[in-house]
C-alpha positions as a printed Julia matrix, in Angstrom:
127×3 Matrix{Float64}:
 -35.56  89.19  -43.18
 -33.31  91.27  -45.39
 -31.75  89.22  -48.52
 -27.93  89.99  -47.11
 -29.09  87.83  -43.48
 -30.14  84.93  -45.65
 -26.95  84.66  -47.61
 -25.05  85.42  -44.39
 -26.55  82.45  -42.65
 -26.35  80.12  -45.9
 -22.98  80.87  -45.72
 -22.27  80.21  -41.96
 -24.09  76.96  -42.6
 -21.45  75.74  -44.93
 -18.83  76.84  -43.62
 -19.77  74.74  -40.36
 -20.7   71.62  -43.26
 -17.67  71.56  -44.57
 -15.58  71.45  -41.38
 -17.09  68.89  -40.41
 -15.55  66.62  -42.93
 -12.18  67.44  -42.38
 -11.28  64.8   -39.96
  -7.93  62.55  -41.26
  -9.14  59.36  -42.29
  -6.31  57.15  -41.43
  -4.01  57.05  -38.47
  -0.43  57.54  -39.64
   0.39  54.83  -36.58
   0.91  51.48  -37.29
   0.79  48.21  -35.02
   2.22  44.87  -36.19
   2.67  41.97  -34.51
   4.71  38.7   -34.32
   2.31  35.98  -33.83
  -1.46  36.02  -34.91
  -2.18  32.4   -33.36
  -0.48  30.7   -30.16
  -1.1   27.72  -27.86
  -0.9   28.74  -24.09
  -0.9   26.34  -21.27
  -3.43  26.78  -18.59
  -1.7   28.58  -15.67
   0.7   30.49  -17.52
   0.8   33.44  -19.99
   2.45  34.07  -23.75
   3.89  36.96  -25.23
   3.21  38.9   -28.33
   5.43  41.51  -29.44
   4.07  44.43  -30.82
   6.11  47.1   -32.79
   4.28  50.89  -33.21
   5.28  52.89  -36.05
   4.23  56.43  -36.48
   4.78  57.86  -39.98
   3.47  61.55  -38.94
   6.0   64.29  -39.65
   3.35  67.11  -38.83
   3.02  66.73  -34.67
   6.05  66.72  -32.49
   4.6   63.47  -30.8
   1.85  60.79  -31.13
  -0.27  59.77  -28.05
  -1.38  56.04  -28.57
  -4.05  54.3   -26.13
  -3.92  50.24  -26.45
  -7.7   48.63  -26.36
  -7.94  45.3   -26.29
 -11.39  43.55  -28.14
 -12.85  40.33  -27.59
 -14.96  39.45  -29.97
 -15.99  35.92  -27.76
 -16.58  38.32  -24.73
 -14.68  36.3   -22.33
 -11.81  38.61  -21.52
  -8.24  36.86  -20.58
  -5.68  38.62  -17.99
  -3.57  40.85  -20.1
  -1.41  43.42  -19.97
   1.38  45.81  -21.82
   4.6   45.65  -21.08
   7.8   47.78  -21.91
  10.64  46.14  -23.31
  12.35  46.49  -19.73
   9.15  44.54  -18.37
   7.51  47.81  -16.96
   3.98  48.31  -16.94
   2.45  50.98  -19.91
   0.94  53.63  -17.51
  -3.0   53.68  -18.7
  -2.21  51.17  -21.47
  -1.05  54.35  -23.23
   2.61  55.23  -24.96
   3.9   58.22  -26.85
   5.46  58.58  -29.75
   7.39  61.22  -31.44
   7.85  62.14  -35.45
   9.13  58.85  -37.26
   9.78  57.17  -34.13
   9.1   53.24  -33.66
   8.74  51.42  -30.47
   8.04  47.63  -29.24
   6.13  46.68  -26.51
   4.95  43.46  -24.98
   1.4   42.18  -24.79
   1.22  39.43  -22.4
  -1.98  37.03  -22.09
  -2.88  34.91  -19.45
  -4.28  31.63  -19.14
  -5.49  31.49  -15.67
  -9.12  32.02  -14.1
 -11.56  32.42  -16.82
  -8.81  29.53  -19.36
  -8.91  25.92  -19.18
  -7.05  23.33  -21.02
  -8.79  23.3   -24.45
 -10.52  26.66  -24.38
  -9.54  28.93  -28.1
 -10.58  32.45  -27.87
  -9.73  35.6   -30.03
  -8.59  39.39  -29.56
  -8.08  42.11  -31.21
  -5.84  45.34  -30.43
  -6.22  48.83  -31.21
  -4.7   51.69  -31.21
  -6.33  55.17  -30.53
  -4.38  58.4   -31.56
């Protein structure tokens, strides 16, 4: 192989290396809440506002997808609302350059909930 191929291909093989790395570290989304603890009756449901910043000034708009984690594996009825009490299509919202937004997560206390039962969750949001 002729020396010009090998530095050719040494070259290629950085190249692809390097862009590998380039993926943005942080999310320029944020997601706060109101509560991080709350008592719920059996039978019925609480509410947890959640407010979605996006700092990004590069992309015309911001594509979130809402993923609920519980860590205890026993899931609880949930579901995001809009602020007029609509259901988030796909559990998924957009959002355009310095925009914020509030939704509603509501949890319910019904099949898998009984009177004395804790768990925990966790939401994220994918961009």
């Amino acid at each position: 192989m002729k020396q010009w191929q090998i530095f050719l291909m040494a070259g290629l093989f950085l190249a692809v290396c390097n862009s590998l790395g380039d993926a943005e570290a942080a999310s320029p989304v944020t997601l706060e809440t109101d509560i991080d603890s709350a008592n719920v009756l059996e039978g019925d449901y609480i509410t947890a506002t959640l407010t979605l910043t996006n700092t990004n000034a590069e992309f015309r708009k911001q594509e979130v997808y809402l993923v609920i984690n519980w860590p205890t594996n026993i899931s609880w009825a949930t579901q995001f609302v809009d602020t007029n009490g609509d259901l988030l299509e796909d559990n998924m919202l957009s959002l355009g350059k310095h925009e914020e937004t509030t939704i509603w997560l509501q949890i319910f206390c019904y099949d898998v909930c009984e009177a004395g039962d804790t768990n925990t969750f966790q939401v994220y949001g994918r961009t």
